[in-house]
XYZ file of C-alpha atoms in Angstrom:
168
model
C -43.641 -19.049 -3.517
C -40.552 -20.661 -2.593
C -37.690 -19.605 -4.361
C -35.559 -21.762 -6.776
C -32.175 -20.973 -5.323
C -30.673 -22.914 -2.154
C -30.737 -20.913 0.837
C -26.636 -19.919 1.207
C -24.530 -20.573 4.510
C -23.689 -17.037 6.071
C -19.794 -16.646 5.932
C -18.355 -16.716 9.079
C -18.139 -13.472 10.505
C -15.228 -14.306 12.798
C -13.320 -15.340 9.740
C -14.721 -12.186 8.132
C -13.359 -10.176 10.635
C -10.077 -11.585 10.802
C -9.793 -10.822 7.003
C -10.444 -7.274 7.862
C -8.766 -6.488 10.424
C -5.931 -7.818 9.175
C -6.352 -5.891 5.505
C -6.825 -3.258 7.669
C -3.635 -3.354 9.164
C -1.990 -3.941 6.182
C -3.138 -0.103 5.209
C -2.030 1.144 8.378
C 1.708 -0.492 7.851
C 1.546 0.825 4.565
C 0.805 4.222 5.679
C 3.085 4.936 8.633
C 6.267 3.409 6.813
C 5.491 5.826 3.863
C 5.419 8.437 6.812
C 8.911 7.619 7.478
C 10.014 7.940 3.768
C 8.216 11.130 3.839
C 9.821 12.407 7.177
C 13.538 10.896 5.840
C 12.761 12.592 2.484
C 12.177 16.083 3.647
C 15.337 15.301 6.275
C 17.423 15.141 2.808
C 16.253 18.543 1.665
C 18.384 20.221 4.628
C 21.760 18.568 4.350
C 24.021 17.714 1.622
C 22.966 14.262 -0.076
C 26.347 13.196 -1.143
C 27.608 13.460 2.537
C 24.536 12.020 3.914
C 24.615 8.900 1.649
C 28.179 8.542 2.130
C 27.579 8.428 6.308
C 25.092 5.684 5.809
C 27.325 3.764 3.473
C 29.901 3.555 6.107
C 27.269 2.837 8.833
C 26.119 0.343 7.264
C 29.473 -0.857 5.900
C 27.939 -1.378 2.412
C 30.212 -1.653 -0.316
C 30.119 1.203 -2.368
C 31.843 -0.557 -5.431
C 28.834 -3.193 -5.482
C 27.167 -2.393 -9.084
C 23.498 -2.751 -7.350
C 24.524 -0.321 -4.360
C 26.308 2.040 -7.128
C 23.039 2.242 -9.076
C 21.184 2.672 -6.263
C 23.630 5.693 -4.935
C 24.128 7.481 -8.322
C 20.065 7.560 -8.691
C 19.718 8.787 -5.117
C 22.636 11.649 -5.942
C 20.889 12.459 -8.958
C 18.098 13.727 -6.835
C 17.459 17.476 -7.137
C 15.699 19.296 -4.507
C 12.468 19.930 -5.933
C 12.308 16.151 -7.465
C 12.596 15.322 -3.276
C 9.869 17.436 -2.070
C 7.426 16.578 -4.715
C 8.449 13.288 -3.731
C 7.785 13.809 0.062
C 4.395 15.327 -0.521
C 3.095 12.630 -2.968
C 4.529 10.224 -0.392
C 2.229 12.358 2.454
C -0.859 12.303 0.636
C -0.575 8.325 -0.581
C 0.427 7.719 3.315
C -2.826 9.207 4.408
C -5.106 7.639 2.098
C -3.880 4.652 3.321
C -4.288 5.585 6.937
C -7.729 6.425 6.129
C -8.606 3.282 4.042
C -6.771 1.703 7.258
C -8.580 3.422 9.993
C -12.138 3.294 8.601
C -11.699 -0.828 7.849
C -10.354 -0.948 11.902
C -13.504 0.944 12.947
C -15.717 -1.231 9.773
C -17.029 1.292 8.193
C -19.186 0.284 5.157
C -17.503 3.663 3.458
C -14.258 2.752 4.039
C -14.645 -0.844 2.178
C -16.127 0.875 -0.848
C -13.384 4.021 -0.355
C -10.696 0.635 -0.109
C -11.964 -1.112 -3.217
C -11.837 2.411 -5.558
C -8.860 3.690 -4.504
C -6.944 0.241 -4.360
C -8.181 -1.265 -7.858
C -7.146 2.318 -9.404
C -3.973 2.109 -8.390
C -3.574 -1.482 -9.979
C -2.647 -0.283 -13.580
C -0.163 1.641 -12.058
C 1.259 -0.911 -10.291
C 0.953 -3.611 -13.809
C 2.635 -0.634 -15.856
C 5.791 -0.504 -13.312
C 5.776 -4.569 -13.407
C 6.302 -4.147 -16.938
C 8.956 -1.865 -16.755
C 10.853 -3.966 -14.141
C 9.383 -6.981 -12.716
C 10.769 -7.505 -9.075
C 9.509 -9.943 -6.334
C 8.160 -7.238 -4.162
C 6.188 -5.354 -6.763
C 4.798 -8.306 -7.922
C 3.749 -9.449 -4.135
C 2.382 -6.083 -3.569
C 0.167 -6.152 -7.016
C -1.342 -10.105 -5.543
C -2.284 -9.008 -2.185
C -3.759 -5.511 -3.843
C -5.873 -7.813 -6.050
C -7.282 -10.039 -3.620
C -8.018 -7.033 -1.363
C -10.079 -5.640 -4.446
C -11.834 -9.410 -4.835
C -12.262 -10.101 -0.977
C -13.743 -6.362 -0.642
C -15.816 -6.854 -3.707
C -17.130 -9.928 -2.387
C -17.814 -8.825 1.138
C -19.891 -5.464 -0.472
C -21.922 -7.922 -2.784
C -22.552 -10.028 0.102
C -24.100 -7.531 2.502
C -25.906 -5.631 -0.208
C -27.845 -8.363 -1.119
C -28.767 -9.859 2.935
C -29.749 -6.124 3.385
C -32.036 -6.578 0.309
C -33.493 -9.927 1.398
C -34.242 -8.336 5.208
C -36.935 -5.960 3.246
Protein backbone atom coordinates (compact mmCIF):
# COMPACT_ATOMS: atom_id res chain seq x y z
CA UNK A 1 0.00 0.00 0.00
CA UNK A 2 1.33 3.20 -1.01
CA UNK A 3 1.48 5.65 1.51
CA UNK A 4 -0.52 8.97 1.61
CA UNK A 5 2.36 11.29 2.32
CA UNK A 6 4.73 12.74 -0.57
CA UNK A 7 7.97 11.18 -0.58
CA UNK A 8 10.35 14.29 1.05
CA UNK A 9 13.61 15.69 -0.72
CA UNK A 10 16.70 14.59 1.50
CA UNK A 11 18.32 17.88 2.87
CA UNK A 12 21.43 18.49 1.48
CA UNK A 13 24.04 17.00 3.38
CA UNK A 14 26.73 19.41 2.21
CA UNK A 15 24.58 22.19 3.50
CA UNK A 16 24.02 19.98 6.55
CA UNK A 17 27.45 19.78 7.16
CA UNK A 18 28.32 23.22 6.77
CA UNK A 19 25.67 23.98 9.50
CA UNK A 20 27.58 21.72 11.73
CA UNK A 21 30.67 22.30 11.40
CA UNK A 22 30.25 25.63 11.72
CA UNK A 23 27.90 25.25 15.14
CA UNK A 24 30.57 23.25 15.97
CA UNK A 25 33.03 25.77 15.90
CA UNK A 26 31.02 28.11 17.44
CA UNK A 27 31.37 25.69 20.76
CA UNK A 28 34.92 25.45 20.34
CA UNK A 29 35.32 29.54 20.25
CA UNK A 30 33.13 29.56 23.04
CA UNK A 31 35.15 27.23 24.98
CA UNK A 32 38.78 28.29 24.54
CA UNK A 33 37.94 32.13 25.10
CA UNK A 34 36.24 31.07 28.43
CA UNK A 35 39.70 29.26 28.93
CA UNK A 36 41.31 32.53 28.79
CA UNK A 37 38.87 34.18 31.33
CA UNK A 38 39.54 31.23 33.40
CA UNK A 39 43.43 31.37 33.04
CA UNK A 40 43.22 35.57 33.48
CA UNK A 41 40.88 34.91 36.45
CA UNK A 42 43.05 32.66 38.49
CA UNK A 43 46.14 35.19 37.24
CA UNK A 44 44.09 37.86 39.51
CA UNK A 45 44.11 35.64 42.56
CA UNK A 46 48.08 36.16 42.85
CA UNK A 47 48.53 39.88 42.53
CA UNK A 48 46.86 42.83 43.88
CA UNK A 49 43.61 43.73 41.75
CA UNK A 50 43.66 47.39 42.32
CA UNK A 51 47.28 47.58 40.87
CA UNK A 52 46.56 45.19 38.20
CA UNK A 53 43.44 47.07 36.93
CA UNK A 54 45.12 50.25 37.28
CA UNK A 55 48.23 48.86 34.79
CA UNK A 56 45.68 47.94 32.22
CA UNK A 57 43.87 51.23 32.50
CA UNK A 58 46.97 53.00 31.57
CA UNK A 59 47.83 50.40 28.86
CA UNK A 60 45.04 50.78 27.40
CA UNK A 61 44.78 54.54 28.02
CA UNK A 62 41.11 54.18 29.09
CA UNK A 63 39.69 56.89 30.91
CA UNK A 64 39.18 56.05 34.29
CA UNK A 65 36.64 58.98 34.96
CA UNK A 66 34.29 57.46 32.11
CA UNK A 67 31.02 56.44 34.27
CA UNK A 68 30.80 52.99 32.12
CA UNK A 69 34.66 52.21 32.72
CA UNK A 70 34.11 53.38 36.56
CA UNK A 71 31.29 50.85 36.95
CA UNK A 72 33.01 48.42 35.31
CA UNK A 73 36.35 49.00 37.64
CA UNK A 74 34.54 49.43 41.03
CA UNK A 75 32.63 45.90 40.27
CA UNK A 76 35.91 44.30 39.24
CA UNK A 77 37.61 45.83 42.72
CA UNK A 78 34.79 44.62 44.56
CA UNK A 79 35.92 41.16 43.73
CA UNK A 80 36.99 39.08 46.75
CA UNK A 81 39.18 36.19 46.35
CA UNK A 82 36.98 33.39 46.81
CA UNK A 83 34.09 35.18 44.56
CA UNK A 84 37.27 34.87 41.71
CA UNK A 85 38.03 31.31 42.07
CA UNK A 86 34.53 30.11 42.19
CA UNK A 87 34.37 32.18 39.27
CA UNK A 88 37.41 30.55 37.48
CA UNK A 89 36.20 27.05 38.16
CA UNK A 90 32.56 27.58 36.98
CA UNK A 91 34.23 29.30 34.02
CA UNK A 92 36.51 25.75 33.62
CA UNK A 93 33.76 23.46 33.78
CA UNK A 94 31.22 25.65 31.31
CA UNK A 95 34.54 25.94 28.97
CA UNK A 96 34.74 22.21 28.76
CA UNK A 97 31.28 21.37 28.17
CA UNK A 98 31.52 23.45 25.42
CA UNK A 99 34.69 21.90 24.12
CA UNK A 100 33.00 18.70 24.36
CA UNK A 101 29.63 19.71 22.73
CA UNK A 102 32.33 21.29 20.20
CA UNK A 103 34.54 18.37 19.65
CA UNK A 104 31.92 15.60 19.40
CA UNK A 105 29.76 17.89 16.60
CA UNK A 106 33.55 18.24 14.66
CA UNK A 107 33.92 14.44 14.82
CA UNK A 108 29.54 14.11 14.22
CA UNK A 109 28.78 12.24 16.77
CA UNK A 110 25.01 11.43 17.05
CA UNK A 111 25.72 11.85 21.11
CA UNK A 112 27.12 14.97 20.88
CA UNK A 113 23.95 16.55 18.89
CA UNK A 114 21.61 15.19 21.53
CA UNK A 115 24.43 16.16 24.49
CA UNK A 116 24.30 19.90 22.31
CA UNK A 117 20.53 20.21 22.26
CA UNK A 118 20.15 19.34 26.38
CA UNK A 119 22.74 21.19 27.60
CA UNK A 120 22.19 24.30 25.23
CA UNK A 121 18.22 24.61 25.59
CA UNK A 122 18.87 24.35 29.56
CA UNK A 123 20.89 27.00 29.65
CA UNK A 124 18.26 29.22 27.72
CA UNK A 125 16.20 30.32 30.86
CA UNK A 126 19.25 31.36 32.21
CA UNK A 127 20.19 33.30 29.57
CA UNK A 128 16.08 34.94 29.21
CA UNK A 129 16.34 35.61 33.13
CA UNK A 130 19.74 37.77 32.67
CA UNK A 131 17.95 39.50 29.44
CA UNK A 132 15.47 40.56 31.82
CA UNK A 133 17.64 41.89 34.22
CA UNK A 134 19.66 43.87 31.61
CA UNK A 135 18.96 43.54 28.04
CA UNK A 136 22.27 44.18 26.01
CA UNK A 137 22.97 43.50 22.26
CA UNK A 138 25.32 40.70 22.92
CA UNK A 139 23.20 38.74 25.34
CA UNK A 140 20.46 39.02 23.24
CA UNK A 141 22.64 37.75 20.02
CA UNK A 142 23.96 35.00 22.07
CA UNK A 143 20.23 33.84 23.32
CA UNK A 144 19.17 33.86 18.96
CA UNK A 145 21.98 31.83 17.80
CA UNK A 146 21.49 29.42 21.13
CA UNK A 147 17.88 29.02 19.93
CA UNK A 148 18.36 28.19 16.48
CA UNK A 149 21.16 25.77 17.50
CA UNK A 150 18.40 24.05 19.76
CA UNK A 151 15.80 24.18 16.49
CA UNK A 152 18.48 23.25 13.75
CA UNK A 153 19.71 20.30 16.20
CA UNK A 154 16.18 19.35 16.93
CA UNK A 155 15.44 19.21 13.42
CA UNK A 156 18.49 17.37 12.24
CA UNK A 157 17.74 14.47 15.28
CA UNK A 158 14.02 14.23 14.04
CA UNK A 159 15.23 13.94 10.63
CA UNK A 160 17.60 11.00 10.96
CA UNK A 161 15.46 9.20 13.49
CA UNK A 162 12.80 8.85 11.29
CA UNK A 163 15.10 7.78 7.67
CA UNK A 164 16.63 5.24 10.19
CA UNK A 165 13.01 4.09 10.90
CA UNK A 166 11.91 3.99 7.25
CA UNK A 167 15.37 1.82 6.29
CA UNK A 168 13.68 -1.12 8.58
Amino acid sequence: MASARPARRPANPHQSTKTLLAIALFKLLKGFLLIFVGVGALKLLRHDVAETVSHWVNILRVDPDNRFIHRMLSRLLSVSPNQLRAASVGTFVYAALLLTEGTGLLLRKRWAEYFTIITTAGLIPLELYEISRHLTAAKAIVLLINVAIVLYLVVMVRRAGRSSKQSR
